[in-house]
Amino acid sequence: MSDANAGRDDGGELVYWWSPRGNDRVFDLASWPLEAREIVRSMLAESEVPHNWEGETLVVDAADREDVQAVLDDVVAASRPRLETDEDRVAYELADWPDYEVETLVGALERDGILHEWTDNGELLVYEADEARVDAIFEEYGLLGPQENKVRLDGEALNSLLTAAYEAVDRLSKRATDPDAVVEAAAAAEDIAEVAVPLGFDEGAWNRLVTQLGELREVLVESEDEVEDEEVSARARDIRDRLRTWL
């Protein structure tokens, strides 16, 4: 960003620009809150990136501009509004998605004013109330995720796979401890995760199914914490209702 101003945008998020001055790059952070500038000071001191402060203006060598921008970006990210923990949220597993698709998605979320967060594992979190809007973004931009090594299924093979998943989650929705249903649901989650978005299917809805099944499998198989039966049944019901529209 090249200009000599910084502050908050209309949405309240910290923004910054830089301007050249000979071999230096100048970041005027006078409009940033004091606490934000203090965080920048602390992070730069720890990073040992050479820099100078001229009052509320940060000056660095041109060669160090990107390193400083990385620090400022971290502060900007930390300043963004956070999702309320007591509100229902949904997660999208996007850790392995192509960077250009993630960038497209983030741009669309910000354009539409959809509050979101990222976990350390690369999951996108949004409010459950915004799920339909996020799914619509996946469809609008044709965001498919990594497809290169996925199996393409249609017809009877696809129907059999979806039916098996439906039957497993239907039983789990009624009895969360059904051992056969647990095994079959976990297997279905693994199998469907390897399938490319089928022809004619809504991409966002399919990706959401893959995510939901993956989350259910993690709860059933990988979670080290004790999970309430009602949580398992609720997750299974949601997946069953999604699958029902395709069978």
mmCIF file of C-alpha atoms in Angstrom:
data_model
loop_
_atom_site.group_PDB
_atom_site.id
_atom_site.type_symbol
_atom_site.label_atom_id
_atom_site.label_comp_id
_atom_site.label_asym_id
_atom_site.label_seq_id
_atom_site.Cartn_x
_atom_site.Cartn_y
_atom_site.Cartn_z
ATOM 1 C CA MET A 1 0.000 0.000 0.000
ATOM 2 C CA SER A 2 1.602 3.286 -0.937
ATOM 3 C CA ASP A 3 0.473 6.507 0.661
ATOM 4 C CA ALA A 4 1.402 8.253 3.872
ATOM 5 C CA ASN A 5 -1.649 7.716 6.014
ATOM 6 C CA ALA A 6 -3.082 5.061 8.306
ATOM 7 C CA GLY A 7 -6.024 4.570 10.590
ATOM 8 C CA ARG A 8 -9.332 2.698 10.556
ATOM 9 C CA ASP A 9 -11.546 2.063 7.567
ATOM 10 C CA ASP A 10 -15.284 2.644 7.625
ATOM 11 C CA GLY A 11 -15.774 -0.821 9.118
ATOM 12 C CA GLY A 12 -13.547 -0.005 12.092
ATOM 13 C CA GLU A 13 -10.602 -2.161 10.970
ATOM 14 C CA LEU A 14 -7.040 -0.873 11.214
ATOM 15 C CA VAL A 15 -5.523 -0.007 7.841
ATOM 16 C CA TYR A 16 -2.121 1.335 6.845
ATOM 17 C CA TRP A 17 -0.164 2.647 3.873
ATOM 18 C CA TRP A 18 3.497 3.278 3.274
ATOM 19 C CA SER A 19 5.372 5.862 1.216
ATOM 20 C CA PRO A 20 8.946 5.947 -0.126
ATOM 21 C CA ARG A 21 11.560 8.398 1.148
ATOM 22 C CA GLY A 22 14.836 7.774 -0.594
ATOM 23 C CA ASN A 23 16.022 4.347 0.515
ATOM 24 C CA ASP A 24 13.532 4.354 3.398
ATOM 25 C CA ARG A 25 9.900 3.320 3.630
ATOM 26 C CA VAL A 26 7.699 5.417 5.899
ATOM 27 C CA PHE A 27 4.615 4.213 7.769
ATOM 28 C CA ASP A 28 2.601 7.015 9.379
ATOM 29 C CA LEU A 29 0.699 5.355 12.232
ATOM 30 C CA ALA A 30 -0.464 8.542 13.947
ATOM 31 C CA SER A 31 -4.117 7.587 13.464
ATOM 32 C CA TRP A 32 -3.683 4.172 15.052
ATOM 33 C CA PRO A 33 -4.742 3.790 18.695
ATOM 34 C CA LEU A 34 -1.860 4.050 21.142
ATOM 35 C CA GLU A 35 -2.249 0.422 22.230
ATOM 36 C CA ALA A 36 -1.937 -0.775 18.631
ATOM 37 C CA ARG A 37 1.270 1.206 18.106
ATOM 38 C CA GLU A 38 2.673 -0.171 21.356
ATOM 39 C CA ILE A 39 2.033 -3.705 20.125
ATOM 40 C CA VAL A 40 3.892 -2.858 16.914
ATOM 41 C CA ARG A 41 6.819 -1.476 18.951
ATOM 42 C CA SER A 42 6.989 -4.648 21.033
ATOM 43 C CA MET A 43 6.762 -7.017 18.065
ATOM 44 C CA LEU A 44 9.421 -5.146 16.092
ATOM 45 C CA ALA A 45 11.732 -5.144 19.118
ATOM 46 C CA GLU A 46 11.360 -8.918 19.401
ATOM 47 C CA SER A 47 11.842 -9.431 15.657
ATOM 48 C CA GLU A 48 15.073 -7.395 15.661
ATOM 49 C CA VAL A 49 14.108 -5.802 12.338
ATOM 50 C CA PRO A 50 16.081 -2.510 12.075
ATOM 51 C CA HIS A 51 13.711 0.437 12.393
ATOM 52 C CA ASN A 52 13.316 3.954 13.760
ATOM 53 C CA TRP A 53 10.406 5.852 15.222
ATOM 54 C CA GLU A 54 9.962 9.500 14.385
ATOM 55 C CA GLY A 55 7.200 10.290 16.822
ATOM 56 C CA GLU A 56 4.276 8.196 15.581
ATOM 57 C CA THR A 57 5.903 7.488 12.219
ATOM 58 C CA LEU A 58 7.719 4.198 11.616
ATOM 59 C CA VAL A 59 10.737 4.311 9.289
ATOM 60 C CA VAL A 60 12.480 1.224 7.902
ATOM 61 C CA ASP A 61 14.924 0.392 5.166
ATOM 62 C CA ALA A 62 13.317 -0.471 1.834
ATOM 63 C CA ALA A 63 14.715 -4.017 2.089
ATOM 64 C CA ASP A 64 12.832 -4.562 5.367
ATOM 65 C CA ARG A 65 9.461 -3.250 4.191
ATOM 66 C CA GLU A 66 7.845 -6.668 3.711
ATOM 67 C CA ASP A 67 9.004 -7.870 7.145
ATOM 68 C CA VAL A 68 7.470 -4.799 8.744
ATOM 69 C CA GLN A 69 4.279 -5.194 6.775
ATOM 70 C CA ALA A 70 3.999 -8.762 8.069
ATOM 71 C CA VAL A 71 4.106 -7.390 11.626
ATOM 72 C CA LEU A 72 1.518 -4.723 10.842
ATOM 73 C CA ASP A 73 -0.701 -7.314 9.170
ATOM 74 C CA ASP A 74 -0.620 -9.408 12.343
ATOM 75 C CA VAL A 75 -1.702 -6.399 14.397
ATOM 76 C CA VAL A 76 -4.463 -5.597 11.912
ATOM 77 C CA ALA A 77 -5.697 -9.199 12.053
ATOM 78 C CA ALA A 78 -5.723 -9.142 15.857
ATOM 79 C CA SER A 79 -7.763 -5.929 15.833
ATOM 80 C CA ARG A 80 -10.614 -7.358 13.776
ATOM 81 C CA PRO A 81 -13.947 -8.040 15.478
ATOM 82 C CA ARG A 82 -14.128 -11.530 16.972
ATOM 83 C CA LEU A 83 -16.953 -14.012 16.787
ATOM 84 C CA GLU A 84 -18.929 -14.316 19.998
ATOM 85 C CA THR A 85 -18.150 -17.667 21.616
ATOM 86 C CA ASP A 86 -21.691 -18.110 22.909
ATOM 87 C CA GLU A 87 -23.181 -17.856 19.403
ATOM 88 C CA ASP A 88 -23.605 -20.918 17.174
ATOM 89 C CA ARG A 89 -20.814 -21.144 14.605
ATOM 90 C CA VAL A 90 -19.923 -23.393 11.677
ATOM 91 C CA ALA A 91 -16.460 -24.355 10.438
ATOM 92 C CA TYR A 92 -15.142 -24.847 6.921
ATOM 93 C CA GLU A 93 -11.956 -26.901 6.586
ATOM 94 C CA LEU A 94 -9.870 -24.978 4.050
ATOM 95 C CA ALA A 95 -6.300 -25.718 5.135
ATOM 96 C CA ASP A 96 -5.451 -27.521 1.870
ATOM 97 C CA TRP A 97 -7.309 -25.171 -0.457
ATOM 98 C CA PRO A 98 -5.445 -23.235 -3.166
ATOM 99 C CA ASP A 99 -4.292 -19.805 -2.010
ATOM 100 C CA TYR A 100 -6.063 -18.018 -4.857
ATOM 101 C CA GLU A 101 -9.405 -19.554 -3.876
ATOM 102 C CA VAL A 102 -8.929 -18.638 -0.213
ATOM 103 C CA GLU A 103 -8.051 -15.068 -1.237
ATOM 104 C CA THR A 104 -11.181 -14.907 -3.398
ATOM 105 C CA LEU A 105 -13.279 -16.196 -0.530
ATOM 106 C CA VAL A 106 -11.844 -13.715 1.979
ATOM 107 C CA GLY A 107 -12.426 -10.839 -0.418
ATOM 108 C CA ALA A 108 -16.051 -11.880 -0.879
ATOM 109 C CA LEU A 109 -16.597 -12.279 2.870
ATOM 110 C CA GLU A 110 -15.231 -8.812 3.513
ATOM 111 C CA ARG A 111 -17.228 -7.343 0.632
ATOM 112 C CA ASP A 112 -20.432 -8.809 2.045
ATOM 113 C CA GLY A 113 -19.588 -7.833 5.619
ATOM 114 C CA ILE A 114 -19.633 -11.436 6.878
ATOM 115 C CA LEU A 115 -17.793 -11.642 10.196
ATOM 116 C CA HIS A 116 -15.317 -14.522 10.196
ATOM 117 C CA GLU A 117 -12.222 -15.925 11.890
ATOM 118 C CA TRP A 118 -9.500 -18.421 11.054
ATOM 119 C CA THR A 119 -8.245 -21.127 13.398
ATOM 120 C CA ASP A 120 -4.629 -22.227 13.635
ATOM 121 C CA ASN A 121 -5.636 -25.351 11.688
ATOM 122 C CA GLY A 122 -6.857 -23.348 8.708
ATOM 123 C CA GLU A 123 -10.574 -23.623 9.474
ATOM 124 C CA LEU A 124 -12.861 -20.758 8.554
ATOM 125 C CA LEU A 125 -15.384 -19.940 11.295
ATOM 126 C CA VAL A 126 -18.590 -18.009 10.645
ATOM 127 C CA TYR A 127 -21.834 -17.559 12.499
ATOM 128 C CA GLU A 128 -24.345 -20.309 11.760
ATOM 129 C CA ALA A 129 -26.784 -17.577 10.726
ATOM 130 C CA ASP A 130 -24.393 -16.678 7.870
ATOM 131 C CA GLU A 131 -23.911 -20.241 6.612
ATOM 132 C CA ALA A 132 -26.290 -19.868 3.659
ATOM 133 C CA ARG A 133 -24.567 -16.630 2.598
ATOM 134 C CA VAL A 134 -21.145 -18.282 2.765
ATOM 135 C CA ASP A 135 -22.365 -21.312 0.804
ATOM 136 C CA ALA A 136 -23.689 -18.903 -1.823
ATOM 137 C CA ILE A 137 -20.212 -17.380 -2.132
ATOM 138 C CA PHE A 138 -18.691 -20.799 -2.806
ATOM 139 C CA GLU A 139 -21.260 -21.311 -5.558
ATOM 140 C CA GLU A 140 -21.000 -17.799 -7.016
ATOM 141 C CA TYR A 141 -17.224 -17.972 -7.436
ATOM 142 C CA GLY A 142 -17.012 -21.698 -8.219
ATOM 143 C CA LEU A 143 -14.699 -22.402 -5.274
ATOM 144 C CA LEU A 144 -13.993 -26.127 -5.342
ATOM 145 C CA GLY A 145 -10.885 -26.628 -3.241
ATOM 146 C CA PRO A 146 -8.216 -29.194 -4.124
ATOM 147 C CA GLN A 147 -9.716 -31.429 -6.822
ATOM 148 C CA GLU A 148 -6.687 -32.794 -8.659
ATOM 149 C CA ASN A 149 -6.471 -36.164 -6.910
ATOM 150 C CA LYS A 150 -10.157 -36.673 -6.187
ATOM 151 C CA VAL A 151 -12.360 -39.376 -7.618
ATOM 152 C CA ARG A 152 -15.181 -38.399 -9.948
ATOM 153 C CA LEU A 153 -18.365 -40.368 -9.364
ATOM 154 C CA ASP A 154 -21.846 -40.219 -10.812
ATOM 155 C CA GLY A 155 -24.860 -42.425 -11.347
ATOM 156 C CA GLU A 156 -25.245 -45.583 -9.295
ATOM 157 C CA ALA A 157 -21.784 -45.400 -7.703
ATOM 158 C CA LEU A 158 -22.448 -41.916 -6.348
ATOM 159 C CA ASN A 159 -25.958 -42.797 -5.228
ATOM 160 C CA SER A 160 -24.693 -45.881 -3.373
ATOM 161 C CA LEU A 161 -22.078 -43.830 -1.528
ATOM 162 C CA LEU A 162 -24.559 -41.146 -0.501
ATOM 163 C CA THR A 163 -27.134 -43.747 0.508
ATOM 164 C CA ALA A 164 -24.609 -45.505 2.747
ATOM 165 C CA ALA A 165 -23.760 -42.209 4.412
ATOM 166 C CA TYR A 166 -27.441 -41.340 4.810
ATOM 167 C CA GLU A 167 -28.281 -44.667 6.442
ATOM 168 C CA ALA A 168 -25.342 -44.399 8.856
ATOM 169 C CA VAL A 169 -26.110 -40.871 10.036
ATOM 170 C CA ASP A 170 -29.828 -41.632 10.205
ATOM 171 C CA ARG A 171 -29.101 -44.413 12.699
ATOM 172 C CA LEU A 172 -26.730 -42.162 14.638
ATOM 173 C CA SER A 173 -29.397 -39.479 14.828
ATOM 174 C CA LYS A 174 -31.544 -41.974 16.725
ATOM 175 C CA ARG A 175 -28.848 -43.801 18.695
ATOM 176 C CA ALA A 176 -25.500 -42.053 18.944
ATOM 177 C CA THR A 177 -23.745 -45.112 20.375
ATOM 178 C CA ASP A 178 -24.731 -47.524 17.599
ATOM 179 C CA PRO A 179 -21.315 -49.178 16.981
ATOM 180 C CA ASP A 180 -22.016 -50.226 13.385
ATOM 181 C CA ALA A 181 -23.326 -46.777 12.519
ATOM 182 C CA VAL A 182 -20.222 -45.171 14.039
ATOM 183 C CA VAL A 183 -17.930 -47.289 11.858
ATOM 184 C CA GLU A 184 -20.026 -46.777 8.730
ATOM 185 C CA ALA A 185 -20.362 -43.018 9.213
ATOM 186 C CA ALA A 186 -16.611 -42.644 9.720
ATOM 187 C CA ALA A 187 -15.934 -44.712 6.604
ATOM 188 C CA ALA A 188 -18.443 -42.685 4.586
ATOM 189 C CA ALA A 189 -16.782 -39.455 5.716
ATOM 190 C CA GLU A 190 -13.415 -40.685 4.458
ATOM 191 C CA ASP A 191 -14.860 -41.920 1.149
ATOM 192 C CA ILE A 192 -16.862 -38.778 0.383
ATOM 193 C CA ALA A 193 -13.875 -36.560 1.222
ATOM 194 C CA GLU A 194 -12.064 -38.199 -1.707
ATOM 195 C CA VAL A 195 -14.839 -37.439 -4.215
ATOM 196 C CA ALA A 196 -14.725 -34.361 -6.441
ATOM 197 C CA VAL A 197 -17.834 -32.193 -6.560
ATOM 198 C CA PRO A 198 -20.227 -34.257 -8.699
ATOM 199 C CA LEU A 199 -21.536 -32.803 -11.927
ATOM 200 C CA GLY A 200 -24.722 -30.828 -11.330
ATOM 201 C CA PHE A 201 -24.217 -30.513 -7.562
ATOM 202 C CA ASP A 202 -24.004 -27.198 -5.750
ATOM 203 C CA GLU A 203 -20.299 -26.762 -4.935
ATOM 204 C CA GLY A 204 -20.855 -24.930 -1.669
ATOM 205 C CA ALA A 205 -23.387 -27.460 -0.438
ATOM 206 C CA TRP A 206 -21.116 -30.375 -1.374
ATOM 207 C CA ASN A 207 -18.114 -28.838 0.352
ATOM 208 C CA ARG A 208 -20.257 -28.212 3.412
ATOM 209 C CA LEU A 209 -21.277 -31.893 3.425
ATOM 210 C CA VAL A 210 -17.617 -32.935 3.300
ATOM 211 C CA THR A 211 -16.832 -30.574 6.175
ATOM 212 C CA GLN A 212 -19.762 -31.752 8.300
ATOM 213 C CA LEU A 213 -18.900 -35.407 7.767
ATOM 214 C CA GLY A 214 -15.268 -34.715 8.609
ATOM 215 C CA GLU A 215 -16.283 -32.978 11.826
ATOM 216 C CA LEU A 216 -18.575 -35.869 12.732
ATOM 217 C CA ARG A 217 -15.823 -38.381 12.061
ATOM 218 C CA GLU A 218 -13.449 -36.414 14.282
ATOM 219 C CA VAL A 219 -16.008 -36.421 17.082
ATOM 220 C CA LEU A 220 -16.648 -40.149 16.686
ATOM 221 C CA VAL A 221 -13.121 -41.418 16.135
ATOM 222 C CA GLU A 222 -10.418 -38.894 16.921
ATOM 223 C CA SER A 223 -11.686 -36.698 19.749
ATOM 224 C CA GLU A 224 -9.955 -37.271 23.075
ATOM 225 C CA ASP A 225 -12.737 -35.482 24.927
ATOM 226 C CA GLU A 226 -15.970 -37.142 25.964
ATOM 227 C CA VAL A 227 -18.724 -36.053 23.611
ATOM 228 C CA GLU A 228 -22.379 -35.888 24.598
ATOM 229 C CA ASP A 229 -24.660 -38.276 22.719
ATOM 230 C CA GLU A 230 -26.984 -35.395 21.857
ATOM 231 C CA GLU A 231 -24.173 -33.558 20.095
ATOM 232 C CA VAL A 232 -23.463 -36.613 17.956
ATOM 233 C CA SER A 233 -27.167 -37.046 17.180
ATOM 234 C CA ALA A 234 -27.577 -33.358 16.336
ATOM 235 C CA ARG A 235 -24.635 -33.431 13.943
ATOM 236 C CA ALA A 236 -25.961 -36.613 12.371
ATOM 237 C CA ARG A 237 -29.432 -35.095 11.902
ATOM 238 C CA ASP A 238 -27.995 -32.058 10.123
ATOM 239 C CA ILE A 239 -26.042 -34.275 7.724
ATOM 240 C CA ARG A 240 -29.016 -36.586 7.187
ATOM 241 C CA ASP A 241 -31.241 -33.646 6.261
ATOM 242 C CA ARG A 242 -28.631 -32.371 3.788
ATOM 243 C CA LEU A 243 -28.238 -35.793 2.195
ATOM 244 C CA ARG A 244 -31.993 -36.294 1.958
ATOM 245 C CA THR A 245 -32.210 -33.533 -0.654
ATOM 246 C CA TRP A 246 -29.933 -35.537 -2.965
ATOM 247 C CA LEU A 247 -31.537 -38.982 -2.639
#
